[in-house]
mmCIF file of C-alpha atoms and ligand atoms in Angstrom:
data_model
loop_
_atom_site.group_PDB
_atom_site.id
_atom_site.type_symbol
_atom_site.label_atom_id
_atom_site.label_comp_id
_atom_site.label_asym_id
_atom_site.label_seq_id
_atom_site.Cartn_x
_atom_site.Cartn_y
_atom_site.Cartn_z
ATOM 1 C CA UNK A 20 -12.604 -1.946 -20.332
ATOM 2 C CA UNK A 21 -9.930 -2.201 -22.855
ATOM 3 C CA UNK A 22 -10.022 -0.307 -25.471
ATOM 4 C CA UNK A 23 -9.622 -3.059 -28.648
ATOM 5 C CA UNK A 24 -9.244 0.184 -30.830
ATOM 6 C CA UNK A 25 -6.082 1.513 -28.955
ATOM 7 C CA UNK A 26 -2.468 0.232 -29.921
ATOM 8 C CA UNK A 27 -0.525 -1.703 -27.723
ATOM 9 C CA UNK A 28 2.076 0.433 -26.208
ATOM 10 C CA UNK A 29 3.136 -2.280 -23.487
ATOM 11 C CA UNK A 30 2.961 -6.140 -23.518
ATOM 12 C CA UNK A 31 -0.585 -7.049 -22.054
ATOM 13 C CA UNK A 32 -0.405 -7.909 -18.316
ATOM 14 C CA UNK A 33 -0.892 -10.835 -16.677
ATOM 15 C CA UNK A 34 -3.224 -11.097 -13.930
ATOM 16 C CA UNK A 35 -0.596 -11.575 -11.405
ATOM 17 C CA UNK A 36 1.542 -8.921 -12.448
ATOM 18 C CA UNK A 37 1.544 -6.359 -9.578
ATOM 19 C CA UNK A 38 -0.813 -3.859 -11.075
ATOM 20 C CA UNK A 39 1.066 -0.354 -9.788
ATOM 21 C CA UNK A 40 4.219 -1.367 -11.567
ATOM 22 C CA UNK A 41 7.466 -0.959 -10.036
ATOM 23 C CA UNK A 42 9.420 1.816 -11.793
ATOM 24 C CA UNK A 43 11.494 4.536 -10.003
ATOM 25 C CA UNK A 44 8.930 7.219 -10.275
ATOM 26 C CA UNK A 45 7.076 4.924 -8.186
ATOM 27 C CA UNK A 46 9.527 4.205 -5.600
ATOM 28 C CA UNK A 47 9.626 8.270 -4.807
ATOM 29 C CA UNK A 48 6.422 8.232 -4.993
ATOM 30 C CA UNK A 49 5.995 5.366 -1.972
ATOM 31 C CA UNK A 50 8.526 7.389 0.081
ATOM 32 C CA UNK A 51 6.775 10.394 -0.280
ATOM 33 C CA UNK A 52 3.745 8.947 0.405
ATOM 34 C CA UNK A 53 5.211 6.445 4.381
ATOM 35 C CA UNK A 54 6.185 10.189 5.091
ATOM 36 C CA UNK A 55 2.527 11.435 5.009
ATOM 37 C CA UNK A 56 1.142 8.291 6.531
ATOM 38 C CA UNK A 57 4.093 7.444 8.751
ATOM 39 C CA UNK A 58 2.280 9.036 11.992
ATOM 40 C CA UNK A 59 -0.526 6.775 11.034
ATOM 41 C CA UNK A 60 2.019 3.596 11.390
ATOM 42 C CA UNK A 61 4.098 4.606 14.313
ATOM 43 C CA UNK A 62 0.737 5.192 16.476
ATOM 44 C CA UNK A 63 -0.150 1.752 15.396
ATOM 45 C CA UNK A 64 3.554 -0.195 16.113
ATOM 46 C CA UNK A 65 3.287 1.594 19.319
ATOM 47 C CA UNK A 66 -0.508 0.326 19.803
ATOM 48 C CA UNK A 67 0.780 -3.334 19.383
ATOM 49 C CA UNK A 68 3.092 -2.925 21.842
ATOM 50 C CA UNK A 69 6.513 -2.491 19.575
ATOM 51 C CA UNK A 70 9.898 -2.543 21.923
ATOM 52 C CA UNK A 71 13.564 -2.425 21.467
ATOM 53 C CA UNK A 72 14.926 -6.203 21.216
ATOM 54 C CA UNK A 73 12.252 -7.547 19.184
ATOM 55 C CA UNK A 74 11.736 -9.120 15.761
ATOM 56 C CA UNK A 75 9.414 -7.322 12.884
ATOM 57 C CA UNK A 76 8.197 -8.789 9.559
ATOM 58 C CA UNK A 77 7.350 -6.539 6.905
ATOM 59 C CA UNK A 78 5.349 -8.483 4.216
ATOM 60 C CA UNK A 79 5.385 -6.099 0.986
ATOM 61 C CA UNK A 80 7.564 -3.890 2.356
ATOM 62 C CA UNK A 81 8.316 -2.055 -1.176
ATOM 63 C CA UNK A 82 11.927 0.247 -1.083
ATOM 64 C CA UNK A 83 11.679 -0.572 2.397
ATOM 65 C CA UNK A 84 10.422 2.804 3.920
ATOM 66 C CA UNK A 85 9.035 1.769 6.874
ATOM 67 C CA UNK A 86 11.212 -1.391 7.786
ATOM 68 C CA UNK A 87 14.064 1.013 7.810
ATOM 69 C CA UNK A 88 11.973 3.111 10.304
ATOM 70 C CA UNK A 89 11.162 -0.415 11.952
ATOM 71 C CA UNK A 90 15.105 -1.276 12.325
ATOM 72 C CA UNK A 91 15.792 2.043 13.997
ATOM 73 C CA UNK A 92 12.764 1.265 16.679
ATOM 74 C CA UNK A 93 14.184 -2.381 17.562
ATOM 75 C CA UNK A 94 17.488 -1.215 17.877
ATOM 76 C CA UNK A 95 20.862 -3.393 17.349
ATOM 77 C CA UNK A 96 19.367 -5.735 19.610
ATOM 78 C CA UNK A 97 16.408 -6.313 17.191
ATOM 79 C CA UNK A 98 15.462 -7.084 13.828
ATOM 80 C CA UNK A 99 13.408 -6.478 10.763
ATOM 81 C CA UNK A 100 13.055 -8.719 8.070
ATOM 82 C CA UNK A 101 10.958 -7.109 4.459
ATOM 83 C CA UNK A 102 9.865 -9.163 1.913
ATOM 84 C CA UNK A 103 8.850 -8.050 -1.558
ATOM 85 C CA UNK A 104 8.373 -9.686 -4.764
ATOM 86 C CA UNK A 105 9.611 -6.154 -6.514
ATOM 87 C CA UNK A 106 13.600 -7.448 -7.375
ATOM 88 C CA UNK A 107 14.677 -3.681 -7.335
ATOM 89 C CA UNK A 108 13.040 -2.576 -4.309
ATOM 90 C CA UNK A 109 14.886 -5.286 -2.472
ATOM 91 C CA UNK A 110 18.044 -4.010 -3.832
ATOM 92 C CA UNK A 111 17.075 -0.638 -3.112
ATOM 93 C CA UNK A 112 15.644 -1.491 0.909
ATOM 94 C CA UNK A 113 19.130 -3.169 1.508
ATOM 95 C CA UNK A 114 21.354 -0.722 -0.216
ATOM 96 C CA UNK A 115 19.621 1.768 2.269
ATOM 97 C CA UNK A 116 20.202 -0.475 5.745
ATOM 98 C CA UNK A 117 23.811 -0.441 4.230
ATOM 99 C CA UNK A 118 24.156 3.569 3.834
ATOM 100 C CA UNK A 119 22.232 3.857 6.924
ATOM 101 C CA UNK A 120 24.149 1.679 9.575
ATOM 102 C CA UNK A 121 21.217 -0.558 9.607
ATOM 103 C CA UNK A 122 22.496 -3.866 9.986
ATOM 104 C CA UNK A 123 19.323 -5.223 11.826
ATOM 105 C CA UNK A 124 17.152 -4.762 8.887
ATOM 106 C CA UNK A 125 17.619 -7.607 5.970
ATOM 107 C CA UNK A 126 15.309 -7.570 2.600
ATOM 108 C CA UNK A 127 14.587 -10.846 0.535
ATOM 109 C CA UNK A 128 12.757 -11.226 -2.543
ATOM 110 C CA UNK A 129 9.503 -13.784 -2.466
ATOM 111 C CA UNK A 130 6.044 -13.643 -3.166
ATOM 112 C CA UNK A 131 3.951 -12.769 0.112
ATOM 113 C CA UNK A 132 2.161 -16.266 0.145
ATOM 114 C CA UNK A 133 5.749 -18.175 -0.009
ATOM 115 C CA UNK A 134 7.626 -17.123 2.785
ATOM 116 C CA UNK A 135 8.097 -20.176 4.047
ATOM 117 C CA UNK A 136 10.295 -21.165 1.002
ATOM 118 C CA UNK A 137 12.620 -18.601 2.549
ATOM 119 C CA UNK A 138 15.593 -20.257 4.298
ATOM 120 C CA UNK A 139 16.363 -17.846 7.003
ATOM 121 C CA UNK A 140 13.004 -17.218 7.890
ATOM 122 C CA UNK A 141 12.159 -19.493 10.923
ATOM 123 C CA UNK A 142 8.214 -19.789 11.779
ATOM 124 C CA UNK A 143 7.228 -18.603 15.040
ATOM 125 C CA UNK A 144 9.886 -16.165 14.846
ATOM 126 C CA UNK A 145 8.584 -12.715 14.687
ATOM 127 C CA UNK A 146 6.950 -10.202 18.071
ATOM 128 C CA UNK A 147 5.361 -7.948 14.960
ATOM 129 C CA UNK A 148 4.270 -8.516 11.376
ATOM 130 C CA UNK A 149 3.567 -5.317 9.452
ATOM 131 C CA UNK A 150 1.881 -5.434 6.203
ATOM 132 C CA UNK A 151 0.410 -2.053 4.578
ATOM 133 C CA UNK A 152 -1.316 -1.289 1.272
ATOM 134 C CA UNK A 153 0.101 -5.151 0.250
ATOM 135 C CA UNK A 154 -3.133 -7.285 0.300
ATOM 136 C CA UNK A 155 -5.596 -4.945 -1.896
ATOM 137 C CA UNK A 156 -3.339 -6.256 -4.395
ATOM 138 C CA UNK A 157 -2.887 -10.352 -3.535
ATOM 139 C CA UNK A 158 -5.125 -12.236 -5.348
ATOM 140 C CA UNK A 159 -4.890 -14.808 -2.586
ATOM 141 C CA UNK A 160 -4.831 -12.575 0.834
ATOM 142 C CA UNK A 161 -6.089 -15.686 2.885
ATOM 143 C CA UNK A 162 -2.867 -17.210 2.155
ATOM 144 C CA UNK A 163 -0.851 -14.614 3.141
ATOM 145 C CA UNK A 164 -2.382 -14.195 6.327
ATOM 146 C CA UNK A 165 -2.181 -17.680 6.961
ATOM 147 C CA UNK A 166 1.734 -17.247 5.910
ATOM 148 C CA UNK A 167 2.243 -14.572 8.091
ATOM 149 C CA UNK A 168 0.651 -16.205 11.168
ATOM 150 C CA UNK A 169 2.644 -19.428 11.189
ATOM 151 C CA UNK A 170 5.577 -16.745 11.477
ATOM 152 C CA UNK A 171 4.145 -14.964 14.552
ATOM 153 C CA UNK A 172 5.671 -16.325 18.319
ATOM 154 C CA UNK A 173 2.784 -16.772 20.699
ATOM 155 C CA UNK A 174 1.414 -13.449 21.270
ATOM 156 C CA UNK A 175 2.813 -12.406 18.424
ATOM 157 C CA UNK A 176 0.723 -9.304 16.639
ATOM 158 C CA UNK A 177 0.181 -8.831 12.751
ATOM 159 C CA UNK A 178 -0.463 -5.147 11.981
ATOM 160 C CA UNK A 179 -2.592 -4.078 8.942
ATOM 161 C CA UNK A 180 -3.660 -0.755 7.408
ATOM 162 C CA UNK A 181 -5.465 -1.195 4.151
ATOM 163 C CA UNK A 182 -8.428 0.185 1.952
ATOM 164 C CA UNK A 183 -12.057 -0.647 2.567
ATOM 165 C CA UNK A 184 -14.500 1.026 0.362
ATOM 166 C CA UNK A 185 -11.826 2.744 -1.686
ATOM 167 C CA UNK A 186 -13.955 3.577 -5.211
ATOM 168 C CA UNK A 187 -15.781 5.839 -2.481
ATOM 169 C CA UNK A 188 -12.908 8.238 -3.024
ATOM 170 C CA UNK A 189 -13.877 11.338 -5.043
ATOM 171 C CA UNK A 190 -13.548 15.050 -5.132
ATOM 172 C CA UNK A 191 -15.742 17.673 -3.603
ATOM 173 C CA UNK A 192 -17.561 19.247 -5.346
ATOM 174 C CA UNK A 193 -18.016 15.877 -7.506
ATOM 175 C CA UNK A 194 -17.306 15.043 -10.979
ATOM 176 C CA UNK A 195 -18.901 12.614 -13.093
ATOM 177 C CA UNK A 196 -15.309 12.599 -15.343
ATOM 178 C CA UNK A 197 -13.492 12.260 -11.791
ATOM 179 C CA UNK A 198 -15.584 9.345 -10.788
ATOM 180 C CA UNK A 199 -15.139 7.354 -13.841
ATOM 181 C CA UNK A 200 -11.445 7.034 -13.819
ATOM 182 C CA UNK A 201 -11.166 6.045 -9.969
ATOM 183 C CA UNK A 202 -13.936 3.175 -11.205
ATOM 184 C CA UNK A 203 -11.460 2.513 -13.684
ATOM 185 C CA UNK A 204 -8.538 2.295 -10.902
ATOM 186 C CA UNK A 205 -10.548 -0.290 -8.776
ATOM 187 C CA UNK A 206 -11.484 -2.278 -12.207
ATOM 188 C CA UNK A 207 -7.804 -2.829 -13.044
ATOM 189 C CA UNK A 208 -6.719 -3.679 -9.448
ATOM 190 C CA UNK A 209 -9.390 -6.450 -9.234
ATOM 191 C CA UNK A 210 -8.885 -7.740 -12.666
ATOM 192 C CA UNK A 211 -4.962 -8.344 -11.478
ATOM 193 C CA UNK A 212 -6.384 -10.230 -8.790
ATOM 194 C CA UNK A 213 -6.499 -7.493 -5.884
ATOM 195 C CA UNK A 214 -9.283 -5.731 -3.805
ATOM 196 C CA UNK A 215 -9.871 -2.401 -3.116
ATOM 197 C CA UNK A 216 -12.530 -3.319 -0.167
ATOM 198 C CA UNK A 217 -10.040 -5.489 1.306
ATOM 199 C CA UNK A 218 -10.639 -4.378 4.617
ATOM 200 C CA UNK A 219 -13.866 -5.554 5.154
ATOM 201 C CA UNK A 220 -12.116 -9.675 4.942
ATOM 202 C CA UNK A 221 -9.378 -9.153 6.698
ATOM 203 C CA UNK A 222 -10.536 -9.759 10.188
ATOM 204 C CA UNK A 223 -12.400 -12.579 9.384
ATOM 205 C CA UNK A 224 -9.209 -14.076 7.153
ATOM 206 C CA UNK A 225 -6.957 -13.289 10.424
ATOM 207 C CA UNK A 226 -9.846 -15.413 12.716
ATOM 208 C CA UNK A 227 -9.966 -18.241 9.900
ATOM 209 C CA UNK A 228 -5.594 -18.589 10.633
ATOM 210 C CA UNK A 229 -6.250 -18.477 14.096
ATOM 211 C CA UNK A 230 -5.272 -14.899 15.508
ATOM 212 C CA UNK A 231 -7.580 -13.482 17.818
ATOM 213 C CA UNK A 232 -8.860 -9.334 17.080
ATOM 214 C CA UNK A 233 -7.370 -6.367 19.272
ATOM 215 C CA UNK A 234 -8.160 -3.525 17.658
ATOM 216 C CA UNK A 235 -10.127 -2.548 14.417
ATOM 217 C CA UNK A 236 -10.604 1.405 13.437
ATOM 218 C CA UNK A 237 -10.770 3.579 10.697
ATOM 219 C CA UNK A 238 -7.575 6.091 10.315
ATOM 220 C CA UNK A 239 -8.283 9.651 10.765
ATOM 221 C CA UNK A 240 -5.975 11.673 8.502
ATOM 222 C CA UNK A 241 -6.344 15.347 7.580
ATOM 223 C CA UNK A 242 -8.387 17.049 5.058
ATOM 224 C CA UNK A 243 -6.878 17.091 1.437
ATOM 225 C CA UNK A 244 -7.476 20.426 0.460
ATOM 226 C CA UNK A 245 -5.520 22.218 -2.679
ATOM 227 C CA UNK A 246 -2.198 23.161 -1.565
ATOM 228 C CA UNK A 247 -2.122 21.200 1.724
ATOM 229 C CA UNK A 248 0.873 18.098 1.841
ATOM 230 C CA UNK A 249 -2.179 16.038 1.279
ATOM 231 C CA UNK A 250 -3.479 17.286 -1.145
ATOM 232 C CA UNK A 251 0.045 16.087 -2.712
ATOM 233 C CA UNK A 252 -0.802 12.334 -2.190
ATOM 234 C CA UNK A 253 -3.245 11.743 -4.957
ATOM 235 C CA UNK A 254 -1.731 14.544 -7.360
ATOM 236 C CA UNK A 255 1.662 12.418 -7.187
ATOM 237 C CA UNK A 256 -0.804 8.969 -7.793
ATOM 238 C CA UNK A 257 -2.578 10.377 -10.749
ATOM 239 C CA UNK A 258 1.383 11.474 -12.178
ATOM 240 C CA UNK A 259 2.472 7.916 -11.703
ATOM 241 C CA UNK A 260 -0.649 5.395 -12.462
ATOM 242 C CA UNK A 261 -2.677 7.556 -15.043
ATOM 243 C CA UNK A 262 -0.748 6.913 -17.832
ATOM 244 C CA UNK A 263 -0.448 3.090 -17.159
ATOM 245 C CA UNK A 264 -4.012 2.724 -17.037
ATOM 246 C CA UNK A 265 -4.651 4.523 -19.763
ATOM 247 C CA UNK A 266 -1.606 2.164 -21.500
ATOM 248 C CA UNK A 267 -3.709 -0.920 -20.089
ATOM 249 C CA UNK A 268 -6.565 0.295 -21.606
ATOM 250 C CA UNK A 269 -8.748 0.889 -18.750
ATOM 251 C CA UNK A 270 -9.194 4.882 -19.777
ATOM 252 C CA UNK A 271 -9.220 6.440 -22.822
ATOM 253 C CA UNK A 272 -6.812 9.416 -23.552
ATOM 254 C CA UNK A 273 -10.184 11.604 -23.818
ATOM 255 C CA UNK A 274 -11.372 10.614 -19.856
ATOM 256 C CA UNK A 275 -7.930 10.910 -19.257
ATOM 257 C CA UNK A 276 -7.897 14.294 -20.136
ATOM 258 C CA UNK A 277 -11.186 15.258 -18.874
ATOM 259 C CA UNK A 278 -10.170 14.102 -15.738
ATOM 260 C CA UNK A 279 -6.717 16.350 -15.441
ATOM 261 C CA UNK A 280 -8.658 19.420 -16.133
ATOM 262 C CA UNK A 281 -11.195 18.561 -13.357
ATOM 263 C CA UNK A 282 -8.037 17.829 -11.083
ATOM 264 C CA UNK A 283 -6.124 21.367 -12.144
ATOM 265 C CA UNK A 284 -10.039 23.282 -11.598
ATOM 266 C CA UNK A 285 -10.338 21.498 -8.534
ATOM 267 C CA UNK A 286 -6.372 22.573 -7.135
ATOM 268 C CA UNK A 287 -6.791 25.832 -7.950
ATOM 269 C CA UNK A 288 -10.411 26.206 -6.181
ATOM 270 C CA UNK A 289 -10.243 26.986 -2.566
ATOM 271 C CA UNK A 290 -13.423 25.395 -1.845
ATOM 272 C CA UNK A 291 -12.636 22.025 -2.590
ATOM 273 C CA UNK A 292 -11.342 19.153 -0.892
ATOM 274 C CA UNK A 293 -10.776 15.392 -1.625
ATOM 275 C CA UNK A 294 -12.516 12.248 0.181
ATOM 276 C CA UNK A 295 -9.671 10.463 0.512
ATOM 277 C CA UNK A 296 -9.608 6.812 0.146
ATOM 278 C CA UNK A 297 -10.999 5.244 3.627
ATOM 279 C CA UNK A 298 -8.181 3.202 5.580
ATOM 280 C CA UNK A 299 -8.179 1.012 8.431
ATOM 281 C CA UNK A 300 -6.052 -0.855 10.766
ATOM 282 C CA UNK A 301 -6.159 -4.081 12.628
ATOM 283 C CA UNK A 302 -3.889 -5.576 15.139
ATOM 284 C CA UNK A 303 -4.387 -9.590 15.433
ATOM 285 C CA UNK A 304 -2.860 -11.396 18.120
ATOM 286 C CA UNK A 305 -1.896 -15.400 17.621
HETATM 287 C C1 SAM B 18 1.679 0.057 -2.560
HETATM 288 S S1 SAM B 18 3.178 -0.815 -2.293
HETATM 289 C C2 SAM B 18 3.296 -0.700 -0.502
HETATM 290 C C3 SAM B 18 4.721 -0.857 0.001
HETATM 291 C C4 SAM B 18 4.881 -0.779 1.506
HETATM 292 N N1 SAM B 18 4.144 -1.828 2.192
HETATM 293 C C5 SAM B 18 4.453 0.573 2.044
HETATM 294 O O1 SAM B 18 3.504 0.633 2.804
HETATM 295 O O2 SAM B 18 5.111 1.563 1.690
HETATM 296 C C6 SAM B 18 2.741 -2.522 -2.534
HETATM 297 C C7 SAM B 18 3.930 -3.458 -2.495
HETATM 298 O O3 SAM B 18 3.453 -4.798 -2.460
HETATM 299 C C8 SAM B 18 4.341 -5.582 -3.238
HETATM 300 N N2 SAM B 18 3.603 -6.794 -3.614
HETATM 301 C C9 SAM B 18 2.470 -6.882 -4.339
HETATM 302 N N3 SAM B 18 2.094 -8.167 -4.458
HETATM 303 C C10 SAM B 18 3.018 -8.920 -3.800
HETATM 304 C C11 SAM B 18 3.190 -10.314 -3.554
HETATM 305 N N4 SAM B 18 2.314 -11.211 -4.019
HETATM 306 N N5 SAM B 18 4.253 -10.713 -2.838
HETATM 307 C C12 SAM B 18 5.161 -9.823 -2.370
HETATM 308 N N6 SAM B 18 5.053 -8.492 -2.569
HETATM 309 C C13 SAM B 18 3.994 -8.042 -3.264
HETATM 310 C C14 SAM B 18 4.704 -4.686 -4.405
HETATM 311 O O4 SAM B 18 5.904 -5.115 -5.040
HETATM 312 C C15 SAM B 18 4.851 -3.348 -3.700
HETATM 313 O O5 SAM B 18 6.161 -3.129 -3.250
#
């Protein structure tokens, strides 16, 4: 809950403002973190049947991490097309395709449920849509699958890998201090209009627009244990979102606090480990 007793450090957010912020700690912190899951996506674009030639939507894309991986997949022949409502990750996504001989890959700002207010983008257009860790955070995900699948060709296969059951996260062994602040996480995403259990809709939401299900799993990724890579992917969360939480009022300084020093006893115990976040990935075919 807010805290009515804190000051006001930033101007109160709206409940469509996207809730992770988009600052440039946070853009290192999404390429950092398509490295660690980046197997994880290239098993799936190969799973859905991704070629050279053929046409990719990435809704949410962010800096553009994985479109630019996209780009390289379809080839000259292809393309990729990101969308973000985030002004400067566009501008950083198509600064990249420049540096990196990417012409095939293009980036346009618009909100994930408006694509079709984009000029270029024909419907019916695209072999692959691609859309990771984007509609937890939509307050209106139906739309945006719905969006997405009147821009899928026949056959066409949207590609999803999203959180279902993420306040289950926690570290082992568990902490009352630790579990109060990811509570707090979930809170603020859902009061900005997002869902951390998203994954448990989205097949039905991708029936309701008329795709048919091909696949439906749970990713296996490894272990976060202190000092492993992935033990790196929360530690670099906490760094970033921490201290806007707390600055939205959903922590206090005090469980902000308490939960560092269970975070620096828990790193520097070799007999913990982290339950990651649960993810899980879909492939619907229209
Ligand atoms: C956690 S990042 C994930 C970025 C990228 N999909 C990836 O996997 O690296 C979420 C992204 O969704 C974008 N986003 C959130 N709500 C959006 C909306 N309604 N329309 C377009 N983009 C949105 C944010 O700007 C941010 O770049």
């Amino acid at each position: 809950m807010p805290d009515p007793a804190k000051p006001a450090t930033t101007p109160a957010p709206t409940s469509r403002e996207y809730v992770l912020g988009t600052n440039p700690v946070e853009l290192e912190r999404l390429g950092f973190q398509h490295r660690l899951w980046s197997q994880a996506a290239h098993a799936l674009w190969f799973r859905a049947g991704i070629a050279p030639g053929q046409s990719v939507l990435d809704i949410g894309c962010g800096p553009g991490f994985a479109s630019l991986d996209l780009a390289q997949i379809v080839g000259p022949k292809g393309h990729v097309v990101g969308i973000d409502e985030s002004e400067p990750y566009i501008a950083f996504a198509n600064d990249q395709a420049r540096k990196r001989h990417l012409p095939q890959a293009k980036f346009a700002v618009a909100d994930a449920a408006q694509i079709h207010t984009l000029d270029d983008l024909q419907a019916g257009a695209f072999d692959i849509a691609y859309v990771r860790w984007v509609l937890c955070f939509v307050p209106d995900p139906a739309a945006v699958v719905a969006a997405i699948a009147r821009h899928l060709k026949p056959g066409g296969r949207l590609c999803i890998q999203d959180y279902f059951r993420y306040e289950t996260m926690c570290v082992a062994p568990r902490s009352e201090a630790f579990e109060r602040v990811i509570a707090a996480i979930a809170k603020s995403w859902r009061d900005h209009g997002g869902d951390p259990d998203i994954m448990g809709r989205l097949p039905r939401l991708a029936l309701d627009a008329g795709l048919s299900i091909d696949h439906i799993s749970r990713i296996e990724i490894a272990t976060a244990r202190p000092g492993s890579t992935m033990w790196n992917w929360p530690d670099t969360f906490w760094k970033v979102f921490l201290p806007r939480l707390e600055e939205l009022g959903y922590i206090t300084e005090a469980d902000h606090r308490a939960f560092l020093e269970v975070w620096q006893a828990r790193s520097a115990d070799p007999a913990a480990y982290m339950h990651l976040p649960p993810m899980y990935e879909v492939i619907a075919r229209k």
